[in-house]
Each structure stands twice: as C-alpha cells, then as structure tokens.
C-alpha cells in the first residue's frame, strides 16, 4: 500500500474536503490556488490539521486577513514534536480565512511507493526501501539519506499534475497559482507542465518564499516573511497579488 498524502481524500465534516490532495468546498468558487509538494501520512511527527498547518503560513494569513497588523509572531506549530493547544490561528479561523479570500490548496505528490509494500517506516518517519533509507520531505539525498528525487528516479512517486490540471480546467475563475517554494530539481518539470497545461492561459503563475521560512534572512521572522510575500523584488519569486489582498480587506501599507 502506498504511503499516502495526509489529506489525500479527507473530510473535515464542515463543507471542506479533499479529493486527490486538492481542497474543495461547498461555499465558494476558489480564486487563488496554493500548490505545495508532499505531506506524507507518517505516524510519528506529522501533526498537521490542514494544508500548511504546522508552519508560518496561517499565522501570516491571520495577520493579513484578520488582524491587518503584526499581531502573531511565531509559527503555528513547532518544527518538531507535538504542538501546544490551543493553536493560533484555530482551525475554525483557518476555514474563515479560506472563505473570505476564496482559497484553495493542492500538492504535487499524492503518495509514494505506488505498487509495493516493500518498505519499512522508522521511528523518525523516514523509510527504508531496498535497504536504503529515505526522507519523504527532503528534495535530495542528505547525509547518505535519500530524498524525493531519488525515489522519483526509481519511479516511486505518484504525481498529481493531471488532477491539478483538471481542477484548473473546472475552475476557470482561478486567477493566481502560487507554488510555495522555488521550482528547482524534480519540481521544475512538473511546475512547467502546469504552466503549459491547456487551461492556464489566463492564470498568473509564480513562486513565493517557502512558508517554512527556512534560511530567510533577518528578524523578526514573521516580519521578514510577510515583507517578502508582499514587497520582495527578487526575480525568483512573485509577491501576493495586491489587488486581491485589498479587495479582501488587507492594507499592504500596514506591513
């Protein structure tokens, strides 16, 4: 059985659900789609309760769409270990932001090991496959531990590009698609497949800095990430669409 995406086909029982690791809902037609990589269903240290539920994404969006100011200053969950409750923002606030900003989410990978059970999960959520250890988050081999690129070379990745393309075709009102990292390595080809897909002519595609805020210069980290998402002039990254933000009550000048 494959190791599946945590939100492959998931229902929050409140009108929000996923199909093929793509967020869907009964309330609104999405206008903005954020695309990530892979959120594996591993047993020990994946405490995510929603897309980007662990990192800086939702604290940033609460500052933007609810507070319209710098109020939260830390990530939603710790980088490692179980989170402390209550979480800020709450899952209910996250759904409220989704409704307000008409957000949707998808990941490029829906699972790994499509046709084999010949792997072993370790306590650190790495896996051993054919006597080689792999990390299911890292792009490439690090310290003799393989990553997703090495698994892709072995045809052990279940890609989601066809389903995302179909979703875009069924939702022509989507105007912006943001990849939450810079597309390099195995991600670049798949990202270009989306950009060149049949229903993409009227969509603005671009990358924003990773919501993990890894290796982001400066402090406080919250301020640096928001300023990068709103005002950066790095050609490798887009900024969030200011017209969309203002239309949804965000004043970029507050940041």
PDB file of C-alpha atoms in Angstrom:
ATOM      1  CA  UNK A   1       0.000   0.000   0.000  1.00  0.00           C
ATOM      2  CA  UNK A   2       1.385   3.463  -0.843  1.00  0.00           C
ATOM      3  CA  UNK A   3       2.313   5.972   1.821  1.00  0.00           C
ATOM      4  CA  UNK A   4      -0.404   8.476   1.009  1.00  0.00           C
ATOM      5  CA  UNK A   5      -0.743  12.205   1.365  1.00  0.00           C
ATOM      6  CA  UNK A   6      -2.233  13.023   4.772  1.00  0.00           C
ATOM      7  CA  UNK A   7      -5.129  14.826   3.094  1.00  0.00           C
ATOM      8  CA  UNK A   8      -5.497  12.599   0.037  1.00  0.00           C
ATOM      9  CA  UNK A   9      -9.265  12.142   0.339  1.00  0.00           C
ATOM     10  CA  UNK A  10     -10.225  13.817   3.597  1.00  0.00           C
ATOM     11  CA  UNK A  11     -13.388  15.364   5.016  1.00  0.00           C
ATOM     12  CA  UNK A  12     -13.408  17.942   7.813  1.00  0.00           C
ATOM     13  CA  UNK A  13     -17.201  17.447   8.003  1.00  0.00           C
ATOM     14  CA  UNK A  14     -17.869  21.171   7.727  1.00  0.00           C
ATOM     15  CA  UNK A  15     -18.166  21.661   3.974  1.00  0.00           C
ATOM     16  CA  UNK A  16     -14.410  21.435   3.334  1.00  0.00           C
ATOM     17  CA  UNK A  17     -12.948  18.224   1.937  1.00  0.00           C
ATOM     18  CA  UNK A  18     -10.229  16.983  -0.396  1.00  0.00           C
ATOM     19  CA  UNK A  19     -10.068  14.818  -3.459  1.00  0.00           C
ATOM     20  CA  UNK A  20      -6.651  13.754  -4.747  1.00  0.00           C
ATOM     21  CA  UNK A  21      -4.945  16.087  -2.242  1.00  0.00           C
ATOM     22  CA  UNK A  22      -6.855  19.086  -3.646  1.00  0.00           C
ATOM     23  CA  UNK A  23      -9.016  21.196  -1.338  1.00  0.00           C
ATOM     24  CA  UNK A  24     -12.669  21.544  -2.295  1.00  0.00           C
ATOM     25  CA  UNK A  25     -15.654  23.129  -0.546  1.00  0.00           C
ATOM     26  CA  UNK A  26     -19.374  23.792  -0.795  1.00  0.00           C
ATOM     27  CA  UNK A  27     -19.245  27.539  -0.098  1.00  0.00           C
ATOM     28  CA  UNK A  28     -17.381  29.378  -2.859  1.00  0.00           C
ATOM     29  CA  UNK A  29     -15.580  29.107  -6.157  1.00  0.00           C
ATOM     30  CA  UNK A  30     -11.823  29.391  -5.474  1.00  0.00           C
ATOM     31  CA  UNK A  31      -9.874  32.307  -6.930  1.00  0.00           C
ATOM     32  CA  UNK A  32      -6.357  31.615  -5.650  1.00  0.00           C
ATOM     33  CA  UNK A  33      -4.592  28.241  -5.536  1.00  0.00           C
ATOM     34  CA  UNK A  34      -1.507  27.494  -3.448  1.00  0.00           C
ATOM     35  CA  UNK A  35       0.484  24.452  -4.535  1.00  0.00           C
ATOM     36  CA  UNK A  36       2.913  22.571  -2.328  1.00  0.00           C
ATOM     37  CA  UNK A  37       4.960  19.407  -2.608  1.00  0.00           C
ATOM     38  CA  UNK A  38       4.045  16.459  -0.331  1.00  0.00           C
ATOM     39  CA  UNK A  39       2.573  15.982   3.142  1.00  0.00           C
ATOM     40  CA  UNK A  40       3.077  12.273   3.884  1.00  0.00           C
ATOM     41  CA  UNK A  41       0.830  10.301   6.193  1.00  0.00           C
ATOM     42  CA  UNK A  42       3.543   9.243   8.615  1.00  0.00           C
ATOM     43  CA  UNK A  43       2.781   8.027  12.126  1.00  0.00           C
ATOM     44  CA  UNK A  44       5.044   9.905  14.500  1.00  0.00           C
ATOM     45  CA  UNK A  45       5.671  13.575  13.813  1.00  0.00           C
ATOM     46  CA  UNK A  46       3.119  14.851  11.305  1.00  0.00           C
ATOM     47  CA  UNK A  47       0.654  16.860  13.403  1.00  0.00           C
ATOM     48  CA  UNK A  48      -0.752  18.954  10.567  1.00  0.00           C
ATOM     49  CA  UNK A  49      -4.513  19.509  10.739  1.00  0.00           C
ATOM     50  CA  UNK A  50      -4.717  21.339   7.393  1.00  0.00           C
ATOM     51  CA  UNK A  51      -2.567  22.375   4.450  1.00  0.00           C
ATOM     52  CA  UNK A  52       0.441  24.289   5.850  1.00  0.00           C
ATOM     53  CA  UNK A  53      -0.964  23.697   9.316  1.00  0.00           C
ATOM     54  CA  UNK A  54       2.435  23.493  11.021  1.00  0.00           C
ATOM     55  CA  UNK A  55       4.495  26.413   9.746  1.00  0.00           C
ATOM     56  CA  UNK A  56       4.200  30.194   9.291  1.00  0.00           C
ATOM     57  CA  UNK A  57       1.528  30.206   6.581  1.00  0.00           C
ATOM     58  CA  UNK A  58      -1.587  30.591   8.701  1.00  0.00           C
ATOM     59  CA  UNK A  59      -0.124  32.976  11.298  1.00  0.00           C
ATOM     60  CA  UNK A  60       0.896  35.178   8.344  1.00  0.00           C
ATOM     61  CA  UNK A  61      -2.574  34.966   6.848  1.00  0.00           C
ATOM     62  CA  UNK A  62      -4.218  35.738  10.187  1.00  0.00           C
ATOM     63  CA  UNK A  63      -2.054  38.835  10.467  1.00  0.00           C
ATOM     64  CA  UNK A  64      -3.049  39.824   6.942  1.00  0.00           C
ATOM     65  CA  UNK A  65      -6.727  38.904   6.692  1.00  0.00           C
ATOM     66  CA  UNK A  66      -7.944  39.126  10.296  1.00  0.00           C
ATOM     67  CA  UNK A  67      -5.640  41.441  12.246  1.00  0.00           C
ATOM     68  CA  UNK A  68      -4.384  43.565   9.337  1.00  0.00           C
ATOM     69  CA  UNK A  69      -1.324  44.145  11.515  1.00  0.00           C
ATOM     70  CA  UNK A  70       1.632  42.368  13.085  1.00  0.00           C
ATOM     71  CA  UNK A  71      -0.044  40.524  15.978  1.00  0.00           C
ATOM     72  CA  UNK A  72       1.124  36.909  15.737  1.00  0.00           C
ATOM     73  CA  UNK A  73       4.901  36.489  15.689  1.00  0.00           C
ATOM     74  CA  UNK A  74       5.567  32.738  15.665  1.00  0.00           C
ATOM     75  CA  UNK A  75       4.825  29.673  13.594  1.00  0.00           C
ATOM     76  CA  UNK A  76       1.644  27.722  14.286  1.00  0.00           C
ATOM     77  CA  UNK A  77       3.331  24.521  15.455  1.00  0.00           C
ATOM     78  CA  UNK A  78       6.899  23.752  16.497  1.00  0.00           C
ATOM     79  CA  UNK A  79       9.243  22.426  13.855  1.00  0.00           C
ATOM     80  CA  UNK A  80       9.451  19.130  15.751  1.00  0.00           C
ATOM     81  CA  UNK A  81       7.266  17.471  18.324  1.00  0.00           C
ATOM     82  CA  UNK A  82       3.625  17.743  19.305  1.00  0.00           C
ATOM     83  CA  UNK A  83       2.098  21.237  19.337  1.00  0.00           C
ATOM     84  CA  UNK A  84       0.642  23.023  22.321  1.00  0.00           C
ATOM     85  CA  UNK A  85      -3.079  23.777  22.216  1.00  0.00           C
ATOM     86  CA  UNK A  86      -4.980  25.944  21.562  1.00  0.00           C
ATOM     87  CA  UNK A  87      -3.406  26.638  18.192  1.00  0.00           C
ATOM     88  CA  UNK A  88      -3.288  30.168  16.817  1.00  0.00           C
ATOM     89  CA  UNK A  89      -4.979  30.586  14.454  1.00  0.00           C
ATOM     90  CA  UNK A  90      -7.560  27.925  15.259  1.00  0.00           C
ATOM     91  CA  UNK A  91      -8.723  25.551  12.562  1.00  0.00           C
ATOM     92  CA  UNK A  92     -12.060  27.422  12.573  1.00  0.00           C
ATOM     93  CA  UNK A  93     -10.237  30.693  11.854  1.00  0.00           C
ATOM     94  CA  UNK A  94      -8.387  28.984   9.005  1.00  0.00           C
ATOM     95  CA  UNK A  95     -11.656  27.953   7.384  1.00  0.00           C
ATOM     96  CA  UNK A  96     -12.921  31.503   7.832  1.00  0.00           C
ATOM     97  CA  UNK A  97      -9.864  32.905   6.034  1.00  0.00           C
ATOM     98  CA  UNK A  98     -10.360  30.383   3.232  1.00  0.00           C
ATOM     99  CA  UNK A  99     -13.940  31.563   2.772  1.00  0.00           C
ATOM    100  CA  UNK A 100     -13.015  35.247   2.902  1.00  0.00           C
ATOM    101  CA  UNK A 101     -10.115  35.030   0.453  1.00  0.00           C
ATOM    102  CA  UNK A 102     -11.559  32.170  -1.662  1.00  0.00           C
ATOM    103  CA  UNK A 103      -8.511  29.973  -1.239  1.00  0.00           C
ATOM    104  CA  UNK A 104      -7.713  26.506  -2.451  1.00  0.00           C
ATOM    105  CA  UNK A 105      -4.741  24.201  -1.966  1.00  0.00           C
ATOM    106  CA  UNK A 106      -3.140  21.245  -3.711  1.00  0.00           C
ATOM    107  CA  UNK A 107       0.080  19.263  -3.513  1.00  0.00           C
ATOM    108  CA  UNK A 108       2.123  17.899  -6.395  1.00  0.00           C
ATOM    109  CA  UNK A 109       2.551  14.427  -4.886  1.00  0.00           C
ATOM    110  CA  UNK A 110      -0.282  12.232  -3.607  1.00  0.00           C
ATOM    111  CA  UNK A 111       1.834   9.316  -2.418  1.00  0.00           C
ATOM    112  CA  UNK A 112       4.957   7.229  -2.715  1.00  0.00           C
ATOM    113  CA  UNK A 113       5.537   3.510  -3.359  1.00  0.00           C
ATOM    114  CA  UNK A 114       2.584   3.031  -5.723  1.00  0.00           C
ATOM    115  CA  UNK A 115       2.964  -0.701  -6.294  1.00  0.00           C
ATOM    116  CA  UNK A 116       4.858  -2.135  -3.350  1.00  0.00           C
ATOM    117  CA  UNK A 117       4.690  -2.752   0.374  1.00  0.00           C
ATOM    118  CA  UNK A 118       8.403  -3.489   0.442  1.00  0.00           C
ATOM    119  CA  UNK A 119       9.361  -0.622   2.717  1.00  0.00           C
ATOM    120  CA  UNK A 120       9.751  -0.109   6.456  1.00  0.00           C
ATOM    121  CA  UNK A 121       8.819   3.003   8.413  1.00  0.00           C
ATOM    122  CA  UNK A 122      11.329   4.162  11.001  1.00  0.00           C
ATOM    123  CA  UNK A 123      10.632   5.978  14.268  1.00  0.00           C
ATOM    124  CA  UNK A 124      11.822   9.263  12.740  1.00  0.00           C
ATOM    125  CA  UNK A 125       9.280   8.844   9.886  1.00  0.00           C
ATOM    126  CA  UNK A 126      11.976   8.024   7.338  1.00  0.00           C
ATOM    127  CA  UNK A 127      11.511   4.843   5.346  1.00  0.00           C
ATOM    128  CA  UNK A 128      13.824   2.020   4.342  1.00  0.00           C
ATOM    129  CA  UNK A 129      13.283   0.756   0.795  1.00  0.00           C
ATOM    130  CA  UNK A 130      15.537  -1.866  -0.780  1.00  0.00           C
ATOM    131  CA  UNK A 131      17.940  -1.427   2.148  1.00  0.00           C
ATOM    132  CA  UNK A 132      18.287   2.318   1.543  1.00  0.00           C
ATOM    133  CA  UNK A 133      16.929   4.983   3.921  1.00  0.00           C
ATOM    134  CA  UNK A 134      14.807   7.819   2.503  1.00  0.00           C
ATOM    135  CA  UNK A 135      13.354  11.021   3.904  1.00  0.00           C
ATOM    136  CA  UNK A 136       9.896  11.828   2.477  1.00  0.00           C
ATOM    137  CA  UNK A 137      10.243  15.620   2.871  1.00  0.00           C
ATOM    138  CA  UNK A 138      13.729  16.420   1.591  1.00  0.00           C
ATOM    139  CA  UNK A 139      14.211  17.072  -2.114  1.00  0.00           C
ATOM    140  CA  UNK A 140      17.522  15.252  -2.484  1.00  0.00           C
ATOM    141  CA  UNK A 141      19.957  12.978  -0.699  1.00  0.00           C
ATOM    142  CA  UNK A 142      21.425  14.425   2.501  1.00  0.00           C
ATOM    143  CA  UNK A 143      23.973  12.716   4.689  1.00  0.00           C
ATOM    144  CA  UNK A 144      23.535   9.428   2.811  1.00  0.00           C
ATOM    145  CA  UNK A 145      19.741   9.519   3.275  1.00  0.00           C
ATOM    146  CA  UNK A 146      17.812   9.652   0.015  1.00  0.00           C
ATOM    147  CA  UNK A 147      15.068  12.132  -0.755  1.00  0.00           C
ATOM    148  CA  UNK A 148      12.147  12.513  -3.133  1.00  0.00           C
ATOM    149  CA  UNK A 149      14.386  12.973  -6.178  1.00  0.00           C
ATOM    150  CA  UNK A 150      15.994   9.598  -5.555  1.00  0.00           C
ATOM    151  CA  UNK A 151      12.584   7.968  -5.154  1.00  0.00           C
ATOM    152  CA  UNK A 152      11.396   9.630  -8.353  1.00  0.00           C
ATOM    153  CA  UNK A 153      14.368   8.134 -10.202  1.00  0.00           C
ATOM    154  CA  UNK A 154      13.076   4.734  -9.042  1.00  0.00           C
ATOM    155  CA  UNK A 155       9.527   5.526 -10.265  1.00  0.00           C
ATOM    156  CA  UNK A 156       8.239   5.507  -6.694  1.00  0.00           C
ATOM    157  CA  UNK A 157       6.416   8.876  -6.809  1.00  0.00           C
ATOM    158  CA  UNK A 158       2.683   9.288  -7.503  1.00  0.00           C
ATOM    159  CA  UNK A 159       2.425  12.670  -9.209  1.00  0.00           C
ATOM    160  CA  UNK A 160      -0.736  14.782  -9.053  1.00  0.00           C
ATOM    161  CA  UNK A 161      -0.263  17.048 -12.074  1.00  0.00           C
ATOM    162  CA  UNK A 162      -3.080  15.572 -14.142  1.00  0.00           C
ATOM    163  CA  UNK A 163      -5.589  16.019 -11.312  1.00  0.00           C
ATOM    164  CA  UNK A 164      -4.475  19.599 -10.631  1.00  0.00           C
ATOM    165  CA  UNK A 165      -4.738  20.404 -14.333  1.00  0.00           C
ATOM    166  CA  UNK A 166      -8.262  19.014 -14.407  1.00  0.00           C
ATOM    167  CA  UNK A 167      -9.128  21.080 -11.320  1.00  0.00           C
ATOM    168  CA  UNK A 168      -7.896  24.258 -13.022  1.00  0.00           C
ATOM    169  CA  UNK A 169      -9.955  23.468 -16.101  1.00  0.00           C
ATOM    170  CA  UNK A 170     -13.062  23.054 -13.949  1.00  0.00           C
ATOM    171  CA  UNK A 171     -12.359  26.321 -12.113  1.00  0.00           C
ATOM    172  CA  UNK A 172     -11.648  28.957 -14.772  1.00  0.00           C
ATOM    173  CA  UNK A 173     -12.233  31.722 -12.209  1.00  0.00           C
ATOM    174  CA  UNK A 174      -8.842  30.934 -10.602  1.00  0.00           C
ATOM    175  CA  UNK A 175      -6.564  33.853 -11.435  1.00  0.00           C
ATOM    176  CA  UNK A 176      -3.400  33.142  -9.434  1.00  0.00           C
ATOM    177  CA  UNK A 177      -1.463  29.957  -8.735  1.00  0.00           C
ATOM    178  CA  UNK A 178       1.384  30.192  -6.245  1.00  0.00           C
ATOM    179  CA  UNK A 179       3.988  27.490  -5.727  1.00  0.00           C
ATOM    180  CA  UNK A 180       5.165  27.701  -2.126  1.00  0.00           C
ATOM    181  CA  UNK A 181       8.831  27.259  -2.938  1.00  0.00           C
ATOM    182  CA  UNK A 182      11.171  27.992  -5.838  1.00  0.00           C
ATOM    183  CA  UNK A 183      10.725  25.329  -8.539  1.00  0.00           C
ATOM    184  CA  UNK A 184      14.010  23.507  -8.955  1.00  0.00           C
ATOM    185  CA  UNK A 185      15.057  19.897  -9.439  1.00  0.00           C
ATOM    186  CA  UNK A 186      12.194  17.444  -9.775  1.00  0.00           C
ATOM    187  CA  UNK A 187       9.663  20.216  -9.137  1.00  0.00           C
ATOM    188  CA  UNK A 188      10.654  22.365 -12.101  1.00  0.00           C
ATOM    189  CA  UNK A 189       9.460  19.983 -14.805  1.00  0.00           C
ATOM    190  CA  UNK A 190       6.111  19.418 -13.066  1.00  0.00           C
ATOM    191  CA  UNK A 191       5.653  23.144 -12.452  1.00  0.00           C
ATOM    192  CA  UNK A 192       6.272  23.836 -16.122  1.00  0.00           C
ATOM    193  CA  UNK A 193       3.739  21.155 -17.050  1.00  0.00           C
ATOM    194  CA  UNK A 194       1.119  23.084 -15.089  1.00  0.00           C
ATOM    195  CA  UNK A 195       2.115  26.432 -16.585  1.00  0.00           C
ATOM    196  CA  UNK A 196       1.853  24.978 -20.087  1.00  0.00           C
ATOM    197  CA  UNK A 197      -1.338  22.995 -19.479  1.00  0.00           C
ATOM    198  CA  UNK A 198      -4.418  23.561 -21.591  1.00  0.00           C
ATOM    199  CA  UNK A 199      -6.362  25.728 -19.137  1.00  0.00           C
ATOM    200  CA  UNK A 200      -3.597  28.066 -17.975  1.00  0.00           C
ATOM    201  CA  UNK A 201      -3.676  30.949 -20.452  1.00  0.00           C
ATOM    202  CA  UNK A 202      -5.398  33.424 -18.096  1.00  0.00           C
ATOM    203  CA  UNK A 203      -3.625  32.351 -14.887  1.00  0.00           C
ATOM    204  CA  UNK A 204      -0.659  34.118 -13.332  1.00  0.00           C
ATOM    205  CA  UNK A 205       1.812  31.533 -12.063  1.00  0.00           C
ATOM    206  CA  UNK A 206       4.677  32.210  -9.709  1.00  0.00           C
ATOM    207  CA  UNK A 207       6.605  31.058  -6.660  1.00  0.00           C
ATOM    208  CA  UNK A 208       6.515  32.629  -3.201  1.00  0.00           C
ATOM    209  CA  UNK A 209       9.074  32.069  -0.479  1.00  0.00           C
ATOM    210  CA  UNK A 210       8.520  28.847   1.444  1.00  0.00           C
ATOM    211  CA  UNK A 211       6.140  29.163   4.438  1.00  0.00           C
ATOM    212  CA  UNK A 212       8.702  27.254   6.495  1.00  0.00           C
ATOM    213  CA  UNK A 213      10.757  30.478   6.266  1.00  0.00           C
ATOM    214  CA  UNK A 214      13.892  28.325   6.121  1.00  0.00           C
ATOM    215  CA  UNK A 215      17.117  30.288   5.606  1.00  0.00           C
ATOM    216  CA  UNK A 216      15.202  33.564   5.408  1.00  0.00           C
ATOM    217  CA  UNK A 217      17.479  36.400   6.429  1.00  0.00           C
ATOM    218  CA  UNK A 218      16.549  38.879   9.139  1.00  0.00           C
ATOM    219  CA  UNK A 219      14.435  39.128  12.262  1.00  0.00           C
ATOM    220  CA  UNK A 220      11.726  39.026  13.391  1.00  0.00           C
ATOM    221  CA  UNK A 221      10.975  36.096  11.103  1.00  0.00           C
ATOM    222  CA  UNK A 222       7.265  36.925  10.786  1.00  0.00           C
ATOM    223  CA  UNK A 223       8.011  40.428   9.552  1.00  0.00           C
ATOM    224  CA  UNK A 224      10.650  39.205   7.108  1.00  0.00           C
ATOM    225  CA  UNK A 225       8.318  36.603   5.590  1.00  0.00           C
ATOM    226  CA  UNK A 226       5.380  38.997   5.214  1.00  0.00           C
ATOM    227  CA  UNK A 227       7.587  41.634   3.618  1.00  0.00           C
ATOM    228  CA  UNK A 228       8.956  39.001   1.229  1.00  0.00           C
ATOM    229  CA  UNK A 229       5.457  37.893   0.250  1.00  0.00           C
ATOM    230  CA  UNK A 230       4.232  41.464  -0.202  1.00  0.00           C
ATOM    231  CA  UNK A 231       7.168  43.524  -1.436  1.00  0.00           C
ATOM    232  CA  UNK A 232      10.185  41.460  -2.493  1.00  0.00           C
ATOM    233  CA  UNK A 233      11.978  42.403  -5.719  1.00  0.00           C
ATOM    234  CA  UNK A 234      13.728  39.044  -6.185  1.00  0.00           C
ATOM    235  CA  UNK A 235      13.102  37.769  -9.710  1.00  0.00           C
ATOM    236  CA  UNK A 236      12.902  34.194  -8.424  1.00  0.00           C
ATOM    237  CA  UNK A 237       9.685  34.962  -6.543  1.00  0.00           C
ATOM    238  CA  UNK A 238       6.361  36.692  -7.056  1.00  0.00           C
ATOM    239  CA  UNK A 239       4.568  38.802  -4.496  1.00  0.00           C
ATOM    240  CA  UNK A 240       0.992  38.100  -3.472  1.00  0.00           C
ATOM    241  CA  UNK A 241      -1.414  39.975  -5.720  1.00  0.00           C
ATOM    242  CA  UNK A 242      -2.085  43.331  -4.043  1.00  0.00           C
ATOM    243  CA  UNK A 243      -5.403  43.878  -5.809  1.00  0.00           C
ATOM    244  CA  UNK A 244      -6.647  40.562  -4.417  1.00  0.00           C
ATOM    245  CA  UNK A 245      -5.397  41.465  -0.940  1.00  0.00           C
ATOM    246  CA  UNK A 246      -7.005  44.907  -0.951  1.00  0.00           C
ATOM    247  CA  UNK A 247     -10.255  43.502  -2.311  1.00  0.00           C
ATOM    248  CA  UNK A 248     -10.330  41.237   0.747  1.00  0.00           C
ATOM    249  CA  UNK A 249      -9.672  43.959   3.300  1.00  0.00           C
ATOM    250  CA  UNK A 250      -5.879  43.754   3.588  1.00  0.00           C
ATOM    251  CA  UNK A 251      -3.953  47.023   3.641  1.00  0.00           C
ATOM    252  CA  UNK A 252      -0.423  46.200   2.438  1.00  0.00           C
ATOM    253  CA  UNK A 253       0.787  49.566   3.752  1.00  0.00           C
ATOM    254  CA  UNK A 254       0.218  48.275   7.286  1.00  0.00           C
ATOM    255  CA  UNK A 255       3.175  45.956   6.758  1.00  0.00           C
TER     256      UNK A 255
END
